[in-house]
Coordinates of C-alpha atoms in Angstrom, one line a residue:
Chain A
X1 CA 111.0 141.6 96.1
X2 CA 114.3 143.6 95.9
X3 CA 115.1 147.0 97.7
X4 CA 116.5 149.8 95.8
X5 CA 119.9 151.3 97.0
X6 CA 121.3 147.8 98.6
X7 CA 123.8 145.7 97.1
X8 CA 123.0 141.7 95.8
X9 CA 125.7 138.9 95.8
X10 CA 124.7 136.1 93.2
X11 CA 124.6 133.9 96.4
X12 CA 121.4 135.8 97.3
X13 CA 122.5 137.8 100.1
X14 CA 122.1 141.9 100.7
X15 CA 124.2 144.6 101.9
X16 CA 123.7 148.2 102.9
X17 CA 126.8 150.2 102.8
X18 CA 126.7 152.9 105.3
X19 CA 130.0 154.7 105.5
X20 CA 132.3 152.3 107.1
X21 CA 129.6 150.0 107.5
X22 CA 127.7 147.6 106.0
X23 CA 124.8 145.4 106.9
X24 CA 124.2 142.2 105.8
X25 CA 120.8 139.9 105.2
X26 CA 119.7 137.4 102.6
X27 CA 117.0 138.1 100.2
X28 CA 113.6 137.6 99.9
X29 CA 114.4 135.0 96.8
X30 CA 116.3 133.5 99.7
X31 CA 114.3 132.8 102.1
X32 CA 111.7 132.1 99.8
X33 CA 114.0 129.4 98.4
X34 CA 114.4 127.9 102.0
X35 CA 111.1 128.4 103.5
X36 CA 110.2 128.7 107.2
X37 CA 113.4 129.4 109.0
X38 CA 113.9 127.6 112.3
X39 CA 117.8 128.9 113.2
X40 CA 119.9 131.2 112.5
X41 CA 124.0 130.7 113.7
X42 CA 125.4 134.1 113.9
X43 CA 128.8 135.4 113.9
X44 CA 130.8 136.2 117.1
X45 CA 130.9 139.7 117.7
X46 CA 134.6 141.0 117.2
X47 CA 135.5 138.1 114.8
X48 CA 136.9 139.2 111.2
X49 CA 136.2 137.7 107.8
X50 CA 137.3 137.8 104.3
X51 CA 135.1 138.7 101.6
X52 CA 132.4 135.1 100.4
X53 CA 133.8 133.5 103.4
X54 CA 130.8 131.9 105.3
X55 CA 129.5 134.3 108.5
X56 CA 126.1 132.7 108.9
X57 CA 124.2 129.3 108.5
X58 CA 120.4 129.5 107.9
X59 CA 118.1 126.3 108.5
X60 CA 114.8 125.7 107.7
X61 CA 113.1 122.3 108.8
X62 CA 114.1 121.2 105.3
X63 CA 117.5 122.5 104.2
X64 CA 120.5 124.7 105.7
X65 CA 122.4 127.5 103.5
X66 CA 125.6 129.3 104.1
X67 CA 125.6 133.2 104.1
X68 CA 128.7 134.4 102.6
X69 CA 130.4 137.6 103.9
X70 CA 130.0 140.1 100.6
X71 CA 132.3 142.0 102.2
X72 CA 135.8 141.8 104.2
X73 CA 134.9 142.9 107.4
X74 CA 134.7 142.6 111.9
X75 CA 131.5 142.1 113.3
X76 CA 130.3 144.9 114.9
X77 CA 126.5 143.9 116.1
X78 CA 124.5 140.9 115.1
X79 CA 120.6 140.7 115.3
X80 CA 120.3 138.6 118.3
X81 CA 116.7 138.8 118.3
X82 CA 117.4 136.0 115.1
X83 CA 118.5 133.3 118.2
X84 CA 114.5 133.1 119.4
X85 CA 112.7 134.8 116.1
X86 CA 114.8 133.5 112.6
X87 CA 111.1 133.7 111.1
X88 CA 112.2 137.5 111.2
X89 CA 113.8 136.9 108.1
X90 CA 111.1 135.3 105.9
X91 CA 108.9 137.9 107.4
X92 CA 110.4 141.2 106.8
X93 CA 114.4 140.3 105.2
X94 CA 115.6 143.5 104.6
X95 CA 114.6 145.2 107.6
X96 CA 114.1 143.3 110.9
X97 CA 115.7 140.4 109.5
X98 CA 119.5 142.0 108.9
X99 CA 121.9 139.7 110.2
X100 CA 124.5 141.4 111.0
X101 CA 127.0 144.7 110.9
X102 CA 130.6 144.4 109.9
X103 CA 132.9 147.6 109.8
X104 CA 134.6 147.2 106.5
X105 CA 138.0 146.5 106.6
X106 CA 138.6 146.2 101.8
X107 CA 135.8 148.1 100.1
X108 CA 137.3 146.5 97.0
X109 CA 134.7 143.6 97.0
X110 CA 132.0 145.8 96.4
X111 CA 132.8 146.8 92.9
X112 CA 131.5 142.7 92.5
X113 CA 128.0 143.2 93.7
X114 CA 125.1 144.5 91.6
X115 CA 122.5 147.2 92.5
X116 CA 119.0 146.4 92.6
X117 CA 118.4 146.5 88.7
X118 CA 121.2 143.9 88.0
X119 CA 119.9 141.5 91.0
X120 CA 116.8 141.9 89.0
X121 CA 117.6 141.1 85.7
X122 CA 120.1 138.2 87.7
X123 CA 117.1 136.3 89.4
X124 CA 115.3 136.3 85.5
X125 CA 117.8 134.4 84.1
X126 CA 117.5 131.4 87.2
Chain B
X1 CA 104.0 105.8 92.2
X2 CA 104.0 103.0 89.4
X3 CA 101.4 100.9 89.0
X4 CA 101.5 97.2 87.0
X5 CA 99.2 95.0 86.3
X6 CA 99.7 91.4 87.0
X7 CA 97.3 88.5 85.7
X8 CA 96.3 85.0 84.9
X9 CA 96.2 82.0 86.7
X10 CA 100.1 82.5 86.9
X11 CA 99.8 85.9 88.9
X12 CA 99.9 84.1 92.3
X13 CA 102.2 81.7 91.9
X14 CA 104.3 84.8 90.4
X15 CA 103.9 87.2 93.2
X16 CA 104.5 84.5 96.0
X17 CA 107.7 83.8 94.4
X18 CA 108.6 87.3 93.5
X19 CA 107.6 88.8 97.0
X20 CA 107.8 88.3 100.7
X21 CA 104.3 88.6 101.8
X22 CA 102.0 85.1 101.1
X23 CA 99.5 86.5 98.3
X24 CA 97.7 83.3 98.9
X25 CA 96.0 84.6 102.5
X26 CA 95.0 87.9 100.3
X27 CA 91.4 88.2 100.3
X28 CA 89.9 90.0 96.6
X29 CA 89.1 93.4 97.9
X30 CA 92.1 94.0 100.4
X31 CA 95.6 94.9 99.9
X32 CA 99.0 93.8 101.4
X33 CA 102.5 95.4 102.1
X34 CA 105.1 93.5 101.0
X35 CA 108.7 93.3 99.3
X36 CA 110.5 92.6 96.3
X37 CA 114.1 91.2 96.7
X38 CA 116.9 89.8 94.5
X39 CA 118.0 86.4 95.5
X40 CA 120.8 88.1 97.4
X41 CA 118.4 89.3 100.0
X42 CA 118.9 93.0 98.5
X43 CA 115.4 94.7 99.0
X44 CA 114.9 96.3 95.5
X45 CA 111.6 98.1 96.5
X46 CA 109.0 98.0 99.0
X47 CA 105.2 97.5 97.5
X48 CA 101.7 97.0 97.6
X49 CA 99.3 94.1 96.4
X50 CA 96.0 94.7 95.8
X51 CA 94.1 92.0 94.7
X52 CA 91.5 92.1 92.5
X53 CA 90.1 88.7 92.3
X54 CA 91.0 85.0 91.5
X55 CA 93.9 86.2 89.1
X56 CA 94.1 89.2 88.8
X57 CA 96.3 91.7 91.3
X58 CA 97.5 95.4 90.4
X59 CA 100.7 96.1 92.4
X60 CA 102.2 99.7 93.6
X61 CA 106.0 100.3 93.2
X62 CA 107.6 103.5 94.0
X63 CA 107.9 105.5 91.4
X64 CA 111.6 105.9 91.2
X65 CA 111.9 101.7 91.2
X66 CA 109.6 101.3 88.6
X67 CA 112.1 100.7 85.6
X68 CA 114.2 98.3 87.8
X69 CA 111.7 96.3 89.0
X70 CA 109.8 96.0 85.2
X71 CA 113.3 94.8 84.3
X72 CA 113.8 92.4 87.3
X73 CA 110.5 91.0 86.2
X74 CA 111.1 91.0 82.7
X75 CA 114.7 89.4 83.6
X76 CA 112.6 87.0 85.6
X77 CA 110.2 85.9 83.4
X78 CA 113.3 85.7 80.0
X79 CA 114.9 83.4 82.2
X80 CA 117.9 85.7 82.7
X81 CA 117.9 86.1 86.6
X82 CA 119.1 84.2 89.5
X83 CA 116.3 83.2 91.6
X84 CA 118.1 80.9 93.9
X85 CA 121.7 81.7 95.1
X86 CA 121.9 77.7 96.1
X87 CA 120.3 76.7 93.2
X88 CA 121.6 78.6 90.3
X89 CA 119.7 77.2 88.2
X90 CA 116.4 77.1 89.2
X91 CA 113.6 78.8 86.9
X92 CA 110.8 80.3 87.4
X93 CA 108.2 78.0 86.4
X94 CA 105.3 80.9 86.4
X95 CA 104.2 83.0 83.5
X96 CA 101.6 85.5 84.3
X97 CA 101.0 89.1 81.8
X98 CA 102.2 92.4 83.4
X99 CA 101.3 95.4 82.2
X100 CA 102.2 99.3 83.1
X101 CA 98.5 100.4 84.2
X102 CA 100.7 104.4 83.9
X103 CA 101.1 103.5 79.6
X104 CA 98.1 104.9 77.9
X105 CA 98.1 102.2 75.6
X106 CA 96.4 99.8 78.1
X107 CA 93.4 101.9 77.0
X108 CA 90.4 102.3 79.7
X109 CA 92.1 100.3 82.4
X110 CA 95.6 102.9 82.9
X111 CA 95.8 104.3 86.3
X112 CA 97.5 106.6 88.4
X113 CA 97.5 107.1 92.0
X114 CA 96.1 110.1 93.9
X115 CA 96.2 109.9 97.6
X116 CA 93.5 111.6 99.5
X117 CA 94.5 111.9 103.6
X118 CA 93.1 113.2 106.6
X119 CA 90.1 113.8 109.1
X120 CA 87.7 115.3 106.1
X121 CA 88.6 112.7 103.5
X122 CA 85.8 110.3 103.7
X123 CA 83.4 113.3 103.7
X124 CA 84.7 114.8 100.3
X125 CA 84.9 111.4 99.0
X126 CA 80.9 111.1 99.6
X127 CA 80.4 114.7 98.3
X128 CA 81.4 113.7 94.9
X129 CA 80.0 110.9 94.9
X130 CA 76.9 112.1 95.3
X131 CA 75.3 109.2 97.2
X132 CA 74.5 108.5 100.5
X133 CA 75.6 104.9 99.8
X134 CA 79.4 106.3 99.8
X135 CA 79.3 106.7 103.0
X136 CA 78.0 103.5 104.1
X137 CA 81.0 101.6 102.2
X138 CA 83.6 104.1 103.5
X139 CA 82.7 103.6 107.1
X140 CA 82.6 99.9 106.7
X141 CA 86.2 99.5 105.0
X142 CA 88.7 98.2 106.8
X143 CA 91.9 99.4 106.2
X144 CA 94.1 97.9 103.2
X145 CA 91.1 97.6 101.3
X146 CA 89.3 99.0 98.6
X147 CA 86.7 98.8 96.1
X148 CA 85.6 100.5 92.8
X149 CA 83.1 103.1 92.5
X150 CA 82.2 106.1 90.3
X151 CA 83.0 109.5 91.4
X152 CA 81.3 112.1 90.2
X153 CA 81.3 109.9 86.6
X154 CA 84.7 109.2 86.9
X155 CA 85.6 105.7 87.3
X156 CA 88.2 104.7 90.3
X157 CA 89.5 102.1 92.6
X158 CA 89.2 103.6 96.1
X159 CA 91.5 102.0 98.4
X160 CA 92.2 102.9 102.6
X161 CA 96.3 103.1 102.0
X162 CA 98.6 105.6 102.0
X163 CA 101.1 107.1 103.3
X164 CA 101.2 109.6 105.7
X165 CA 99.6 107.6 109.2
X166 CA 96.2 109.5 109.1
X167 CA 94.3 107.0 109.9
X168 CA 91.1 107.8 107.4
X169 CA 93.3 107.7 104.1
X170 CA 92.6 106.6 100.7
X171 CA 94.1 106.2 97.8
X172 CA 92.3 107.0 94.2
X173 CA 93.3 105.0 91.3
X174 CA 92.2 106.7 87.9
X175 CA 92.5 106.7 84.3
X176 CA 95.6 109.5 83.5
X177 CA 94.0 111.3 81.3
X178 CA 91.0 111.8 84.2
X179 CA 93.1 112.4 86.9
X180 CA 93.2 116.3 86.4
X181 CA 89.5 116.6 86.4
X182 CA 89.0 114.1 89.7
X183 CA 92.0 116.8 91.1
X184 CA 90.2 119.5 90.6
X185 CA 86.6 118.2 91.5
X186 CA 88.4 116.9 94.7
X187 CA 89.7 120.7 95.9
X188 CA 86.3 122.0 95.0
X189 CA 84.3 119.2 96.9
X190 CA 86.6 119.5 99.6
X191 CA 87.3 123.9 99.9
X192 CA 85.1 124.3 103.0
X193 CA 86.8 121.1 104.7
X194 CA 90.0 122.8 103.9
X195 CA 91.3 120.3 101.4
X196 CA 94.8 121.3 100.4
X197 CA 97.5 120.1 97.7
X198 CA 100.2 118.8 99.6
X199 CA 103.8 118.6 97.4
X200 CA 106.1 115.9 98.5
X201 CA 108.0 117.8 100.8
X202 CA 105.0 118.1 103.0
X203 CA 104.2 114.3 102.3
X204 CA 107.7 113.6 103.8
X205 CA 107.0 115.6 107.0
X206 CA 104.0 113.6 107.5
X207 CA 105.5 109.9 106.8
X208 CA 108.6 110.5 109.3
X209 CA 106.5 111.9 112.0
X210 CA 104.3 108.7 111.2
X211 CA 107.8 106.6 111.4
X212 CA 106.7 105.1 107.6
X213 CA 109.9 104.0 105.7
X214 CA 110.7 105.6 102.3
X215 CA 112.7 103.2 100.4
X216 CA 116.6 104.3 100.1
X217 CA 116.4 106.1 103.9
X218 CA 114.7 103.7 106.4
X219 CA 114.8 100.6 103.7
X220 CA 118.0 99.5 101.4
X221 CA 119.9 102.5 100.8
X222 CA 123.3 103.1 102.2
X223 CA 122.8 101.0 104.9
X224 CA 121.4 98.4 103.5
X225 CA 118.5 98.0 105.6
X226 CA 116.5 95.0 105.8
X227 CA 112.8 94.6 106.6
X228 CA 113.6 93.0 110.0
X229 CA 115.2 96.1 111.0
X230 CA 113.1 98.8 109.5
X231 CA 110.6 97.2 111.6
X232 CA 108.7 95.0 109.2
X233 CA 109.6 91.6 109.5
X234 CA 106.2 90.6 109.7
X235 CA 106.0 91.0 105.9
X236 CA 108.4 88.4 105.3
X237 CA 107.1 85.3 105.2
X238 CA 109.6 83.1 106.1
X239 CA 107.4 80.0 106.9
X240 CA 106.8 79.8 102.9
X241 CA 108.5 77.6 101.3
X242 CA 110.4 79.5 98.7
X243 CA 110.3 83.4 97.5
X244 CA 113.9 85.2 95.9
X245 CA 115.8 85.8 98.5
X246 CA 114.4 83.8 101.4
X247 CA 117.8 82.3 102.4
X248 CA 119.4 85.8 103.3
X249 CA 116.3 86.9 105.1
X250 CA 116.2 83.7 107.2
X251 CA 119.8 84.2 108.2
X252 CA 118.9 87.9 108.6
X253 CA 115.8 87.5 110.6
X254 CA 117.7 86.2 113.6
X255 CA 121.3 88.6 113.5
X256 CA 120.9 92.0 113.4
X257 CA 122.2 94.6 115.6
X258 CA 120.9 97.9 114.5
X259 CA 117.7 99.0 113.9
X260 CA 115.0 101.7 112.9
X261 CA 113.5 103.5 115.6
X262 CA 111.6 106.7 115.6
X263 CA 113.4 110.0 118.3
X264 CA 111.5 112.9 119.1
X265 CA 113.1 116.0 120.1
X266 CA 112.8 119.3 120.9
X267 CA 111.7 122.4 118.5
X268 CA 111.4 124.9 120.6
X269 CA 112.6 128.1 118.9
X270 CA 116.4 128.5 119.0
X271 CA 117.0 124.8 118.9
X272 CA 118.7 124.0 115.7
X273 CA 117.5 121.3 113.6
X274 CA 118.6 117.6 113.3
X275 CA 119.2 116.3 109.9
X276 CA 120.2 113.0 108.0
X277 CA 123.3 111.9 108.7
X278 CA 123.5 113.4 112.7
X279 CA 124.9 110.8 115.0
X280 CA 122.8 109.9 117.9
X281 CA 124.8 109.1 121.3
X282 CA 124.2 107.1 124.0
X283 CA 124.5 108.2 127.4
X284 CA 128.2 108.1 127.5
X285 CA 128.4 110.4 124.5
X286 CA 129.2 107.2 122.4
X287 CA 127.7 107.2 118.7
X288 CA 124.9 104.4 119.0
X289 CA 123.7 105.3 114.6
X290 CA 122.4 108.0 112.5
X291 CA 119.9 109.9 111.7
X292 CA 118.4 108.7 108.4
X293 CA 115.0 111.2 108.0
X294 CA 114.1 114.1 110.1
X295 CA 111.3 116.5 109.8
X296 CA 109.6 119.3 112.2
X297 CA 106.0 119.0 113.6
X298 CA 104.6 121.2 116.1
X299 CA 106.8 121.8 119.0
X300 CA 109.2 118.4 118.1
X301 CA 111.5 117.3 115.4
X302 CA 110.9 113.5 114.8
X303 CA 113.7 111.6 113.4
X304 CA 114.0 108.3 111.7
X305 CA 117.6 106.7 113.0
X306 CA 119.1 103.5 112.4
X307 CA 120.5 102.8 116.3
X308 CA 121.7 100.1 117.9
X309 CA 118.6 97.6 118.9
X310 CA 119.4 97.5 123.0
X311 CA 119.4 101.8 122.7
X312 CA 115.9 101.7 121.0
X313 CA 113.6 100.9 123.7
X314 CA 110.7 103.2 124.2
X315 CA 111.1 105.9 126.8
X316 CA 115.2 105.6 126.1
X317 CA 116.8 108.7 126.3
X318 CA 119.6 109.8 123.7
X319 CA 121.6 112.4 122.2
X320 CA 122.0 114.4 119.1
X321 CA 125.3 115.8 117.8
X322 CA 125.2 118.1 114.9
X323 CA 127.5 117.3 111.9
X324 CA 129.3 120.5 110.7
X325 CA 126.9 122.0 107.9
X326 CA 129.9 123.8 106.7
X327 CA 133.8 124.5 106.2
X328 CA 134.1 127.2 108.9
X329 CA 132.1 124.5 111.7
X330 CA 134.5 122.4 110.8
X331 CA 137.5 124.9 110.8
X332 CA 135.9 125.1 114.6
X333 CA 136.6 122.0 115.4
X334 CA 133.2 120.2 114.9
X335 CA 132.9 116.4 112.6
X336 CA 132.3 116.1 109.3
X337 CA 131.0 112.3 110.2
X338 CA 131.3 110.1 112.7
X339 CA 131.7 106.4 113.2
X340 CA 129.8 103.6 115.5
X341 CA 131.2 103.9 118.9
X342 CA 133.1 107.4 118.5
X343 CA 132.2 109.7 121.7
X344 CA 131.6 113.1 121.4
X345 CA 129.2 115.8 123.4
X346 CA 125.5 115.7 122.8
X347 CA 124.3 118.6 121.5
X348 CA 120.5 118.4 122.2
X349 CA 118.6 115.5 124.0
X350 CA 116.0 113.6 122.9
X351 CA 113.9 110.5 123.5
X352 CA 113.0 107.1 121.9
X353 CA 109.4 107.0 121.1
X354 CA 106.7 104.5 119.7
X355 CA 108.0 102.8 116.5
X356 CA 104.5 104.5 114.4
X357 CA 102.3 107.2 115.5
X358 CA 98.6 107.1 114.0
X359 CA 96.7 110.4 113.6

């Protein structure tokens, strides 16, 4: 499933731009992909990162995947409810499963991303 | 898995040299686990004997070893292999015919290996069947036995192995080109006793939580683990009087401080888990070995490790650090690896438990 009106990385993660803001989560190829989560390592709160630097880990019993930043960006709120519930994510990625909120510090690393026909038309050709 | 053939009146003389296990107590009708080594003491796989009467015996490689153990036999049998480290020159004075049951040119007798396991097996085994008298022969098999039978028309060798420590298992051997059709007559037979496919990754899950070995992990591999320390030294029989590679084994039988022992920990939600590769530490933080399989189950994470011997009593309690899964853990300070004796904090406890579990 993809989500018109968010942006798709090729690593399989989503963001929704909000003014100033965007909101990250991987995609429902991705966690798919990995199957059952069982933990999620979120970023601090406060902490700044540079756009496809890592910000999250996700682990299911059988593998573990980065989450790259598709952004540059300070963390602004993470989904803590991910600490006792990562299933969250497998069960409803886009919404309930966001990650977490940076406030956009280079828009610049947008232009990279593709809207939800071009993550389409990417996932066909894996 | 691969499955060869290997007869004549040479096929026990063969396989007593070639493996570990004595062939000669192996009744017709029963199987035996065993191993296949190079006269270094290297295990190159781990296998099962099934024999089939006087002089005949089908044997069950992993499938990955297949090709190198039809070439260590074939190496054997040309006269190109060392059998004997001390003896360099000793042959092998055995020639019995193997054949690759998997190659459809054997004709009627190819075979391939489908593993029925669990509670309802025996039940969906006697629905296709058809006959009562299945389940009079299922009951009274022991386990690492079989027989042959007719299932639903379709010839097979049923044997109780496997592979994932339910303890009513079988294993069907078929002709490949009747395997789909057995398959598909087995989910049908068995839909309202909620038969499943399982893919290897769920096979896996089972065999760790069970604390069976998978060649390459709990057996050779990295390590270089030897029966004796994944826990099956009973297999070698070192009171015969020659097999390749009973010197090393003897030497290894007696020193070894490591060994495989099945952990348990926690899986409640929130707790992150362990993986291959994860140091386990003794009470003083001190890295005792490494995880070498891990899989989830229910409220634990069980964990194949290869720890030192005096640390893997039952009951023993030890610790779990978590290897950095990525370049900014490790920009945080956390290992990459981490070597016998290194200290370090444990991350999450856990406890030595029984060497196998049985379902």
């Amino acid at each position: 499933m993809v989500v018109d009106g968010l942006l798709y990385t090729k690593d399989h993660e989503w963001t929704k731009v909000e003014g100033e803001v965007a909101t990250i989560g991987i995609t429902d190829h991705a966690q798919e992909q990995l199957g059952e989560l069982v933990f999620v390592e979120l970023p601090e709160v406060g902490k700044e990162f540079a756009a496809h630097k890592e910000i999250a880990v996700v682990e299911s019993s059988k593998a573990a995947g980065d989450v790259y930043c598709p952004v540059a960006g300070k963390v602004t709120e993470i989904n803590d409810e991910l600490n006792t519930r990562p299933e969250l994510i497998n069960e409803d990625c886009y919404e309930g499963g966001w990650i977490c909120k940076v406030q956009i510090t280079d828009k610049a690393p947008l232009d990279d991303l593709m809207d939800a026909a071009q993550y389409k038309e990417f996932l066909e050709t894996l | 898995m691969g499955v060869l053939e290997i007869s004549g009146a040479d096929a026990e003389p063969f396989l007593n040299t070639v493996a570990t296990n004595n062939v000669s107590r192996l009744q017709a009708g029963r199987a035996q686990y065993s191993y296949v080594l190079d006269a270094a003491g290297t295990v190159l796989d781990d296998i099962i004997i099934y024999r089939q009467g006087q002089t005949s015996f089908m044997i069950v490689v992993n499938a990955a070893n297949e090709p190198k153990i039809e070439a260590w036999f074939d190496a054997l049998l040309a006269g190109k292999a060392v059998l004997d480290v001390a003896e360099p020159g000793r042959k092998l004075e055995c020639a019995p015919t193997i054949r690759d049951l998997r190659d459809l040119a054997v004709g009627d007798q190819a075979r391939v290996d489908l593993a029925l396991q669990g509670p309802a097996s025996s039940e969906v085994l006697v629905r296709l069947a058809g006959e009562a008298s299945m389940r009079g022969c299922l009951t009274n098999l022991k386990s690492f036995a079989f027989f042959e039978a007719s299932l639903g028309g379709i010839d097979c060798l049923i044997s109780t192995t496997g592979y994932t420590g339910a303890s009513v298992s079988f294993e069907l051997f078929v002709h490949p080109e009747q395997a789909p059709q057995l398959w598909n007559a087995i989910l049908e037979a068995g839909q309202s006793l909620g038969v499943l496919p399982c893919g290897l990754g769920a096979r896996d899950s089972l065999r760790i939580e069970a604390g069976l070995p998978l060649y390459g992990h709990e057996l050779a591999g990295p390590f270089g683990i030897s029966p004796f320390e994944a826990g099956y030294g009973w297999a070698v029989k070192l009171d015969k009087d020659f097999f390749i590679g009973r010197a090393p084994m003897a030497q290894g039988a007696r020193s070894y401080d490591l060994q495989v022992a099945r952990l348990e920990f926690s899986a409640a939600r929130g707790v992150r888990p362990v993986r291959p590769d994860d140091p386990i530490l003794d009470g003083q933080g001190a890295c005792i070995g490494w995880i070498l399989s891990s899989a989830r189950a229910g409220k634990s994470q069980y964990a194949l490790a290869y720890i030192a011997r005096a640390e893997a009593r039952e009951g023993n309690t030890v610790g779990a650090y978590y290897l950095a899964r990525s370049a900014s853990q490790v920009q945080q300070g956390r290992c990459e690896r981490m070597d016998k004796g290194q200290t370090a904090e444990a991350d999450l406890a856990g406890t030595v438990v029984g060497r196998f579990a049985k379902f």
